């Protein structure tokens, strides 16, 4: 009989190690051994691939809506743009009048002599007489202002057609504010009497010392006129008058110079004057909404 050595005793059959089968392009993750039994690496690889596929699907799913949006396409609700309200633009005119309380008299003196020195001396003497007459009439120095001073040659034509200086003319003009307008004519007469042939009265302007209140009344009238016009336009066009959008005021119109009075021939009487009334004119431009 042939005896077997215990070392040669048949051992239990072990399963044959099978190489891991992975998809093409993939390798065993995390350094897995290829000789592990039972295909555990293949199972683990399959799980890894499944998780990766699931995550990739999530990322692709999240990006899909953005890729599907066509450039220039609005996905949210359309923005509603408010309509521009209709407007009406009107102009208003307002006037206000009152009696004047101040007068501005333009007076002066002129003297013509053969020499410039004589002309200036005569003009100076007449100017001093004028100022003295004003002060005697109660006009304060602050209400007297020199407006002009001049000295110029006087020419004459000779028989040969040439111009020749025959003398010199000197003059000075004053602006006099008369705060008591009832004395305006009296002051003009006093100036004429004091200056004689050298005196000049160039004009009188009546006004109000403080036009603020007068201008405010004219402004109110102009605003009411503009509002009434806008309300009428709204009614005619089938709308209601809305809020005031803008308001612009134009320049106010002040009175112009008055008539030029002439001094009494004998200089002993006051010059009759008619002050009338002072009028302020204001214009505005208004823009209103139409509802």
Coordinates of C-alpha atoms in Angstrom, one line a residue:
X1 CA 0.0 0.0 0.0
X2 CA 1.1 3.4 -0.8
X3 CA 0.7 5.9 2.0
X4 CA 0.1 9.6 1.5
X5 CA 2.0 12.2 3.4
X6 CA -0.3 14.4 5.4
X7 CA 1.2 17.4 3.6
X8 CA -0.1 15.9 0.4
X9 CA -3.7 15.5 1.7
X10 CA -6.1 17.2 -0.6
X11 CA -7.1 20.7 0.6
X12 CA -10.4 22.2 0.4
X13 CA -11.2 23.7 -3.0
X14 CA -10.9 27.5 -2.9
X15 CA -12.8 29.6 -5.3
X16 CA -10.7 30.8 -8.1
X17 CA -9.8 34.5 -7.9
X18 CA -11.4 36.3 -10.9
X19 CA -10.0 39.5 -12.2
X20 CA -12.3 42.5 -11.7
X21 CA -14.3 43.4 -14.7
X22 CA -14.7 47.2 -15.1
X23 CA -16.1 49.2 -17.9
X24 CA -13.7 50.4 -20.5
X25 CA -11.8 53.5 -19.3
X26 CA -12.2 52.9 -15.6
X27 CA -9.9 51.5 -13.0
X28 CA -10.4 50.0 -9.6
X29 CA -10.9 52.9 -7.2
X30 CA -9.0 53.7 -4.0
X31 CA -6.2 51.2 -4.9
X32 CA -8.5 48.1 -4.6
X33 CA -6.7 44.8 -5.0
X34 CA -7.6 42.9 -8.2
X35 CA -7.3 39.5 -6.5
X36 CA -10.1 40.0 -4.0
X37 CA -12.6 37.3 -3.9
X38 CA -16.2 37.2 -5.1
X39 CA -16.2 40.2 -7.2
X40 CA -16.5 42.6 -4.3
X41 CA -14.5 45.2 -6.2
X42 CA -16.8 45.0 -9.1
X43 CA -19.8 45.5 -6.7
X44 CA -18.1 48.5 -5.1
X45 CA -17.2 49.9 -8.5
X46 CA -20.8 49.5 -9.6
X47 CA -22.0 51.5 -6.6
X48 CA -19.5 54.3 -7.3
X49 CA -20.6 54.5 -10.8
X50 CA -24.3 54.6 -9.8
X51 CA -23.6 57.4 -7.3
X52 CA -21.6 59.3 -9.9
X53 CA -24.4 58.9 -12.4
X54 CA -27.0 60.1 -10.0
X55 CA -24.9 63.2 -9.0
X56 CA -24.3 63.9 -12.7
X57 CA -28.0 63.7 -13.4
X58 CA -28.7 66.2 -10.6
X59 CA -26.2 68.7 -12.0
X60 CA -27.4 68.2 -15.5
X61 CA -31.0 68.6 -14.3
X62 CA -30.2 71.8 -12.5
X63 CA -28.5 73.2 -15.6
X64 CA -31.1 72.1 -18.1
X65 CA -33.6 75.0 -17.5
X66 CA -30.8 77.6 -17.9
X67 CA -29.8 76.0 -21.2
X68 CA -33.3 75.9 -22.4
X69 CA -33.9 79.6 -22.0
X70 CA -33.6 81.5 -25.3
X71 CA -31.7 84.7 -25.1
X72 CA -34.0 87.7 -24.9
X73 CA -36.9 85.6 -23.6
X74 CA -38.6 87.0 -20.4
X75 CA -39.5 84.2 -18.0
X76 CA -41.1 86.4 -15.4
X77 CA -44.3 88.4 -15.6
X78 CA -44.2 91.3 -18.1
X79 CA -43.3 94.7 -16.6
X80 CA -46.2 97.1 -16.7
X81 CA -45.1 100.6 -17.7
X82 CA -47.3 103.3 -16.4
X83 CA -48.8 105.5 -19.1
X84 CA -47.7 109.1 -19.3
X85 CA -50.5 111.3 -18.1
X86 CA -51.8 114.0 -20.5
X87 CA -51.0 117.6 -19.6
X88 CA -52.2 121.0 -20.6
X89 CA -50.0 124.1 -20.7
X90 CA -51.6 127.5 -20.3
X91 CA -50.5 131.1 -19.7
X92 CA -52.1 133.5 -17.2
X93 CA -52.1 137.2 -17.0
X94 CA -52.8 139.4 -14.0
X95 CA -53.0 143.1 -13.4
X96 CA -53.2 145.2 -10.2
X97 CA -53.4 149.0 -9.9
X98 CA -53.0 151.5 -7.1
X99 CA -52.4 155.2 -6.6
X100 CA -48.8 156.3 -6.8
X101 CA -47.1 157.5 -3.6
X102 CA -43.8 158.8 -5.0
X103 CA -42.6 160.8 -8.0
X104 CA -39.2 160.9 -9.7
X105 CA -38.5 164.2 -11.4
X106 CA -35.7 164.5 -14.0
X107 CA -34.4 168.1 -14.0
X108 CA -31.1 169.8 -15.0
X109 CA -29.3 172.9 -16.1
X110 CA -27.4 174.0 -19.2
X111 CA -25.2 176.9 -20.0
X112 CA -23.5 178.0 -23.2
X113 CA -20.6 180.4 -23.2
X114 CA -17.7 181.3 -25.5
X115 CA -15.1 179.4 -23.4
X116 CA -15.3 176.1 -21.6
X117 CA -14.4 177.8 -18.3
X118 CA -17.2 180.3 -18.6
X119 CA -19.7 177.5 -19.5
X120 CA -18.7 175.4 -16.5
X121 CA -18.9 178.4 -14.2
X122 CA -22.4 179.3 -15.4
X123 CA -23.6 175.7 -15.2
X124 CA -22.2 175.4 -11.7
X125 CA -24.0 178.5 -10.5
X126 CA -27.3 177.3 -12.0
X127 CA -26.9 173.8 -10.4
X128 CA -26.3 175.4 -7.0
X129 CA -29.5 177.4 -7.4
X130 CA -31.4 174.3 -8.4
X131 CA -30.2 172.3 -5.3
X132 CA -31.0 175.2 -3.0
X133 CA -34.6 175.4 -4.4
X134 CA -35.0 171.6 -3.9
X135 CA -33.9 171.9 -0.3
X136 CA -36.2 174.8 0.4
X137 CA -39.1 172.6 -0.9
X138 CA -38.2 169.9 1.8
X139 CA -36.5 167.5 -0.5
X140 CA -33.8 165.5 1.4
X141 CA -30.3 165.2 0.1
X142 CA -30.6 161.4 -0.1
X143 CA -33.4 161.9 -2.7
X144 CA -31.2 164.0 -5.0
X145 CA -28.8 162.3 -7.3
X146 CA -26.6 163.6 -10.2
X147 CA -27.4 161.6 -13.3
X148 CA -25.2 163.3 -15.9
X149 CA -22.5 165.9 -16.3
X150 CA -21.3 167.2 -19.7
X151 CA -19.1 169.8 -21.5
X152 CA -19.0 169.9 -25.2
X153 CA -18.0 172.4 -28.0
X154 CA -20.6 174.2 -30.0
X155 CA -20.0 174.3 -33.8
X156 CA -21.2 176.6 -36.5
X157 CA -20.9 176.5 -40.3
X158 CA -18.8 179.2 -42.0
X159 CA -19.4 180.6 -45.4
X160 CA -16.9 178.2 -46.9
X161 CA -18.7 175.2 -45.5
X162 CA -16.2 174.6 -42.7
X163 CA -17.2 173.9 -39.1
X164 CA -15.9 176.3 -36.5
X165 CA -16.1 176.2 -32.7
X166 CA -18.2 179.1 -31.5
X167 CA -18.5 178.3 -27.9
X168 CA -19.0 175.5 -25.2
X169 CA -22.0 174.1 -23.6
X170 CA -22.0 172.6 -20.1
X171 CA -24.8 170.7 -18.4
X172 CA -25.8 168.7 -15.4
X173 CA -28.8 166.5 -14.9
X174 CA -30.4 165.4 -11.6
X175 CA -32.9 162.7 -10.5
X176 CA -35.1 164.0 -7.7
X177 CA -37.4 161.7 -5.7
X178 CA -40.5 163.5 -4.3
X179 CA -42.1 161.5 -1.5
X180 CA -45.1 163.8 -1.2
X181 CA -46.4 163.7 -4.7
X182 CA -48.9 166.5 -4.0
X183 CA -45.9 168.8 -4.0
X184 CA -44.5 167.6 -7.3
X185 CA -45.8 170.5 -9.3
X186 CA -44.7 173.0 -6.7
X187 CA -41.1 171.6 -6.8
X188 CA -41.0 171.7 -10.6
X189 CA -42.1 175.3 -10.5
X190 CA -39.5 176.2 -7.8
X191 CA -36.7 174.7 -9.9
X192 CA -37.8 176.6 -13.0
X193 CA -37.9 179.9 -11.1
X194 CA -34.5 179.3 -9.4
X195 CA -32.6 178.4 -12.6
X196 CA -34.2 180.7 -15.1
X197 CA -33.2 180.1 -18.7
X198 CA -30.6 177.5 -17.6
X199 CA -33.2 175.2 -16.1
X200 CA -34.4 172.1 -17.8
X201 CA -37.3 169.8 -16.8
X202 CA -36.9 166.4 -18.7
X203 CA -39.7 164.4 -17.3
X204 CA -41.7 162.9 -14.3
X205 CA -42.3 159.3 -13.4
X206 CA -44.9 158.3 -10.8
X207 CA -44.4 155.1 -8.9
X208 CA -44.9 153.3 -5.7
X209 CA -42.1 153.2 -3.1
X210 CA -42.7 149.5 -2.3
X211 CA -44.3 147.5 -5.1
X212 CA -44.3 144.2 -3.2
X213 CA -48.0 144.2 -2.3
X214 CA -49.0 145.4 -5.8
X215 CA -47.0 142.7 -7.4
X216 CA -48.5 140.1 -5.1
X217 CA -52.0 141.0 -6.1
X218 CA -51.1 140.9 -9.8
X219 CA -49.5 137.5 -9.3
X220 CA -52.6 136.1 -7.6
X221 CA -54.7 137.3 -10.5
X222 CA -52.3 135.7 -13.0
X223 CA -52.4 132.4 -11.2
X224 CA -56.2 132.4 -11.1
X225 CA -56.3 133.2 -14.8
X226 CA -54.0 130.3 -15.6
X227 CA -56.0 127.9 -13.4
X228 CA -59.3 128.8 -14.9
X229 CA -58.0 128.4 -18.4
X230 CA -56.6 124.9 -17.5
X231 CA -59.9 123.9 -15.9
X232 CA -61.8 124.9 -19.0
X233 CA -59.4 122.9 -21.3
X234 CA -59.9 119.9 -19.1
X235 CA -63.6 120.1 -19.2
X236 CA -63.7 120.6 -23.0
X237 CA -61.5 117.6 -23.5
X238 CA -63.5 115.3 -21.2
X239 CA -60.9 115.2 -18.5
X240 CA -60.6 116.3 -14.9
X241 CA -58.0 118.8 -13.9
X242 CA -55.1 117.1 -12.0
X243 CA -52.1 118.4 -10.0
X244 CA -50.0 121.3 -11.0
X245 CA -46.8 120.0 -12.6
X246 CA -44.9 123.3 -13.1
X247 CA -45.3 127.1 -12.7
X248 CA -43.1 129.8 -14.2
X249 CA -43.4 133.5 -13.7
X250 CA -42.4 136.0 -16.3
X251 CA -41.0 139.4 -15.7
X252 CA -43.4 142.0 -14.3
X253 CA -44.0 145.2 -16.3
X254 CA -43.4 148.5 -14.6
X255 CA -44.8 151.9 -15.6
X256 CA -42.9 153.9 -18.2
X257 CA -41.9 157.6 -18.0
X258 CA -44.7 160.1 -17.5
X259 CA -45.5 163.1 -19.7
X260 CA -43.0 165.9 -19.9
X261 CA -44.4 168.9 -18.1
X262 CA -43.5 172.4 -19.1
X263 CA -42.6 175.0 -16.5
X264 CA -44.8 178.0 -16.1
X265 CA -43.6 181.0 -18.1
X266 CA -43.3 183.3 -15.1
X267 CA -42.1 180.5 -12.8
X268 CA -44.4 181.7 -10.0
X269 CA -46.9 178.9 -10.1
X270 CA -46.7 175.2 -9.7
X271 CA -46.9 172.9 -12.7
X272 CA -50.2 171.0 -12.9
X273 CA -49.6 167.2 -13.0
X274 CA -51.9 164.2 -13.2
X275 CA -50.5 161.2 -11.3
X276 CA -53.1 158.7 -12.4
X277 CA -52.6 155.2 -11.1
X278 CA -49.8 152.7 -11.2
X279 CA -50.4 149.3 -12.7
X280 CA -48.4 146.1 -12.3
X281 CA -48.6 143.3 -14.9
X282 CA -47.5 139.7 -14.1
X283 CA -47.6 136.7 -16.5
X284 CA -47.2 133.0 -15.5
X285 CA -47.0 129.8 -17.4
X286 CA -48.6 126.7 -15.8
X287 CA -48.6 123.0 -16.7
X288 CA -51.4 120.8 -15.2
X289 CA -52.1 117.1 -15.5
X290 CA -55.3 115.9 -17.1
X291 CA -57.0 112.9 -15.4

